[in-house]
C-alpha cells in the first residue's frame, strides 16, 4: 500500500532571468520584465511529496514534522529572504532561476536528506498562476 | 529530465445541461437545477500543464507568458463572458457542457496551438468543489 | 461587548448588464462583455455579518447554523443555478444586477428574516477580483 | 477517453496519535503534541477522484451530485463533529489516525459505494500544510 | 496617519459546546453535533490587527515578527494541539468555546502583551464558513 | 445608500528594509533577514476599495473595469517586476518599503486618479500572513 504525503513550506526571494551571453535587447525580448536588472521577487510556495507504506505502528511514512524540518533547514532557511541569483545557496549559478530549473535542483538537493523515504515530487508555485513539478525523471 | 509547468487562467460563463431528446421531467431528474432553462453560470478556473526538458539556455519548457497568451487567445477570449451553449465557440454543440466534456474539448483545441511543447493535462474547476482533468488518453 | 459573526454561503448564477433604454452600441461601450445578450455567469460568494453580544449561556449572537439556514432558504435557494435577470426572485428587475446593487437588495431582503439579531454587513464576491459590501446605510 | 472528476467535501473532527504499547515518554517523543491526551482537531478537506469515459448522452462519468451525496453519507456524516479515536465509525481502531492511514481506510470504505465508476484517488488535507493521497495500490 | 497591520497565525484544537446545567436533550437541540461528548476539532485561523502611525525611521507600527512572536507565545503555543475545554489555558471555563467568546477572550489576553501599540481587532476563523471579530468594545 | 466596491490586482517585486544612518549590526537586529543586502521579494496583493452610491442607471459606483485599469496603469505597471528600493517609481525613497508605508503612499498616489469616486481603503498583502490597510486618515 503506497501512500503519498505532501508538506508545504514557503520562502520569499528575489531573482531575475538573464543570459550573460546575450545582449540586453535579446534578454528583454525573451524574458520580458523578468529580466529587470534590479531584480523582482516572489512568495514561493514549496510542496514536497514523499511516498511509501505507512509504518504499522506509527501510521506514518515519515513524520510530517521531520519532513517540515528538513524542508526548512535545507531549502527555506537557505533561500528565504535572499536573492536566488546573488546570495550563496545550493543552486547552480549557470542555470536560470526559472521555476522549472528550481524544482529540479531542489529535488536533487533534498533527496540527499530524505534517505529514509522515497522522494516523489517537488512542486513550486512562483505565483498563483505559475507552478512547476519535478518527479526525478 | 522532464518537468511539468502549469499555468492558470480564468473565464466566467453561463451554461446549462439539457438533452433535447429527453422530456423536461427526465432532464430535471438527471441534471437537477443544472438544467434550468434560463441558464446559470460559473467562474471557471483553467489549469494547463505542459511537460518537457527545460531549454539549457533559457531554463524554460515554454515561456510561461506565451503559454498564458495562447490560453487567453484560444480559450479565455472565446469563452469568457459568454454562454457556453449558445454563443459561437469551438465546443461541439451536441455534447453536454459538463466539466468532463469541457476538459476533453479544451485539450484537443489547445493542442493544435502548443506544437512546440508537450501538452500534459487540462484541468478545469467549475466550483471550489468540482474539478475535472484530462490527459489526452 | 459587541462581536461580529460572519457566515459564508455560495450560489452560482447567470446574469448580464443591460439598460433597455440604451442602444446596443452604448450598452457594449459601458458594460463591455458583461452585456453579452446570451448572459455569462459567476460563482458568487456571499458573506453575511451580524453583530451583538454573545448570549451568556450559549456564547452565541445567533446560532451559526440558523444563520446559514436563513441565508440558504432566503438567498441561495432562490438565486442558485438561476438567471438573475430572468428567473423569479426578490430582486427589483429595473435595477442592474451589478455586485453593488445585489448587496443592497440582499441586505434588505435578509434583514426581515434576521429580526432577533443585528444585521451588520452583506458582502458579495463576484470573482476573486471583485467584491461589494453594504452596511445598510 | 479517460477523464478524472474530483469532488471536495469537508469534516471537522478531533483525534490524537497514541500507541498504547508505548510509554507516555515514547509517545511524546514520536508524536509530539499530536499525542495530547485530551485530543486536538482539524478541518479535514476530503477530495475524491473517480475516472472514466463521459457518458455520451449526459457527458458525465458520475453525476457530481451523486458523488457528493455518497461522500457525505458514507464519510462526512460518519466522521464530522466526532472524535476519530473514540466515536463509532468505519476506521480500524488499531491503526493510528494519521492522514496516511485515513486515506487508505476512506478509499476502501468508499470503493464499496462507488461500484458504477472507477475510484481513482482519495486525498485528505489535514491542514493547509499537510495532505495525503492514496490510489488503491 | 493611522495604518492597520494584520498578522495571521493558526492553531489546531479540539472543543465542544455544552451547558452543564442543561439536559443532554437540550444541549443536543441547541448545539447540534457541536455538543458531541467526545469533542470535535478545527484548524483555527487567528488574525490580529493593530493600528498606529508608522515609526518615521523603521516604517513600522510594530515589527511584524514581534507581533507574530507574541501571538505564538501567548495564544498559539497555549491552544495549539490542545482541547479548549479540558487543557489548561487562559480561557474562562464557565464560558462556551464559541468563536464569539474566543475572540473576546483572546483580545483581552493579548492586549496585555501589546502595550506598545494599539490592538484593533481579533478575528478568528473556525472554518472556511464561520468567523468572528472583536474590536474591544 | 453607500456601497463599498473592492478590486484586487497583484504585483511581484523585490525590496529590502534598511536605514542608511544605522550600522549593519543595528539594521540586522531591527529588520532581521528583511535587511539582506541583495534584496528578497514578494507577490504583493493589492486591494483598493471605493465607496459611493450606485448610479441609478448603470448600478455602478465606478466601472470595475475602469478601477482595475487605473490600478494597473498607476500602480501595477509601475511596481510589477521591479525593485521597490532601486527602480524609478512614485515611492518616497527616504521611507522604508514596509507594508505600512506602501499602503499610505499607494493611497495618496491613487487618489489623484480616482477623482470621480471616493477612495475608501488601500489594502496590501505582503504574504499570506501579513497585510496592512490605510483609510486616508
XYZ file of N, CA, C and O in Angstrom, chain A residues 1-9 54-65 72, chain D residues 17 19 22 30-31 33-34 96 98 100-101 103-104 128-135 137:
176
model
N 0.843 -1.198 0.000
C 0.000 0.000 0.000
C 0.874 1.242 0.000
O 1.536 1.547 0.970
N 0.832 1.977 -1.096
C 1.665 3.166 -1.258
C 0.826 4.424 -1.031
O -0.167 4.659 -1.731
N 1.228 5.225 -0.064
C 0.551 6.491 0.206
C 1.524 7.633 -0.103
O 2.740 7.480 0.046
N 0.962 8.752 -0.556
C 1.743 9.939 -0.890
C 1.473 11.006 0.170
O 0.315 11.342 0.412
N 2.526 11.526 0.783
C 2.374 12.557 1.815
C 3.031 13.840 1.321
O 4.200 13.840 0.926
N 2.263 14.929 1.364
C 2.764 16.217 0.875
C 2.829 17.228 2.010
O 1.901 17.346 2.809
N 3.942 17.946 2.057
C 4.132 19.010 3.052
C 4.437 20.313 2.332
O 5.213 20.332 1.366
N 3.860 21.400 2.809
C 4.051 22.720 2.198
C 4.858 23.641 3.104
O 4.622 23.691 4.321
N 5.822 24.337 2.533
C 6.536 25.417 3.219
C 6.634 26.594 2.247
O 6.260 26.467 1.084
N 2.789 3.249 5.075
C 2.778 3.718 6.462
C 3.340 2.662 7.414
O 3.022 1.473 7.302
N 4.185 3.087 8.328
C 4.700 2.207 9.375
C 3.524 1.620 10.159
O 2.641 2.354 10.578
N 3.499 0.299 10.359
C 2.331 -0.321 11.011
C 2.060 0.238 12.404
O 0.907 0.273 12.843
N 3.100 0.657 13.105
C 2.920 1.129 14.478
C 2.564 2.615 14.528
O 1.626 3.016 15.220
N 3.313 3.450 13.774
C 3.104 4.896 13.860
C 2.087 5.408 12.842
O 1.596 6.528 12.978
N 1.819 4.607 11.808
C 0.905 5.076 10.769
C 1.506 6.133 9.867
O 0.793 6.800 9.120
N 2.829 6.279 9.932
C 3.478 7.344 9.166
C 4.439 6.789 8.115
O 5.100 5.783 8.342
N 4.547 7.494 6.991
C 5.596 7.236 6.003
C 6.886 7.877 6.513
O 7.954 7.279 6.545
N 6.738 9.145 6.842
C 7.785 9.908 7.500
C 7.035 10.832 8.434
O 5.917 11.240 8.141
N 7.614 11.141 9.576
C 6.962 12.089 10.468
C 6.870 13.446 9.750
O 7.891 14.001 9.345
N 5.653 13.963 9.594
C 5.457 15.212 8.854
C 6.253 16.353 9.489
O 6.665 17.284 8.803
N 6.449 16.278 10.796
C 7.276 17.301 11.463
C 8.726 17.202 10.982
O 9.391 18.223 10.772
N 12.701 23.014 5.823
C 13.088 24.342 6.314
C 14.607 24.462 6.414
O 15.200 25.449 5.967
N -2.752 10.999 18.261
C -1.890 9.878 17.875
C -1.311 9.289 19.157
O -0.734 10.017 19.974
N 0.235 5.286 20.728
C 0.432 3.837 20.696
C 0.327 3.313 22.126
O 1.131 3.683 22.991
N 3.240 1.794 24.065
C 4.405 2.622 24.346
C 4.202 3.414 25.641
O 3.075 3.680 26.052
N 7.774 10.618 19.876
C 7.495 10.336 18.467
C 6.423 11.277 17.900
O 6.571 11.833 16.824
N 5.339 11.446 18.665
C 4.184 12.160 18.101
C 4.121 13.632 18.516
O 3.274 14.377 18.027
N 3.177 17.036 20.161
C 1.899 17.481 20.730
C 0.686 16.843 20.049
O -0.443 17.023 20.507
N 0.900 16.050 18.999
C -0.213 15.289 18.405
C -0.695 14.190 19.354
O -1.745 13.586 19.120
N -3.291 3.981 13.846
C -3.207 5.408 14.154
C -4.037 6.213 13.157
O -4.116 5.862 11.977
N -3.423 8.784 11.530
C -2.619 9.687 10.701
C -3.341 9.935 9.376
O -4.173 9.125 8.950
N -2.126 9.563 6.558
C -1.773 8.429 5.697
C -2.754 7.265 5.894
O -3.260 6.690 4.923
N -2.985 6.889 7.147
C -3.894 5.773 7.398
C -5.342 6.127 7.059
O -6.116 5.266 6.619
N -6.520 8.064 4.602
C -6.844 7.982 3.162
C -6.989 6.537 2.695
O -7.836 6.235 1.849
N -6.163 5.637 3.237
C -6.295 4.219 2.865
C -7.667 3.680 3.265
O -8.363 3.034 2.476
N -3.476 23.234 6.067
C -3.019 23.839 4.811
C -1.643 23.325 4.408
O -1.225 23.499 3.265
N -0.933 22.697 5.345
C 0.442 22.293 5.098
C 0.632 20.801 4.888
O 1.691 20.367 4.456
N -0.361 19.979 5.278
C -0.173 18.525 5.255
C -1.331 17.846 4.540
O -2.496 18.067 4.879
N -1.002 16.992 3.562
C -2.019 16.242 2.832
C -1.492 14.860 2.505
O -0.281 14.655 2.406
N -2.415 13.892 2.340
C -2.029 12.547 1.900
C -2.955 12.109 0.785
O -4.111 12.545 0.694
N -2.413 11.245 -0.087
C -3.178 10.710 -1.214
C -2.976 9.203 -1.290
O -1.877 8.701 -1.078
N -4.064 8.499 -1.644
C -3.975 7.053 -1.841
C -4.701 6.701 -3.130
O -5.793 7.227 -3.397
N -4.060 5.824 -3.932
C -4.591 5.464 -5.244
C -5.015 3.980 -5.289
O -5.178 3.425 -6.366
N -3.311 1.340 -4.445
C -2.255 0.387 -4.841
C -1.282 0.128 -3.700
O -0.706 1.053 -3.163
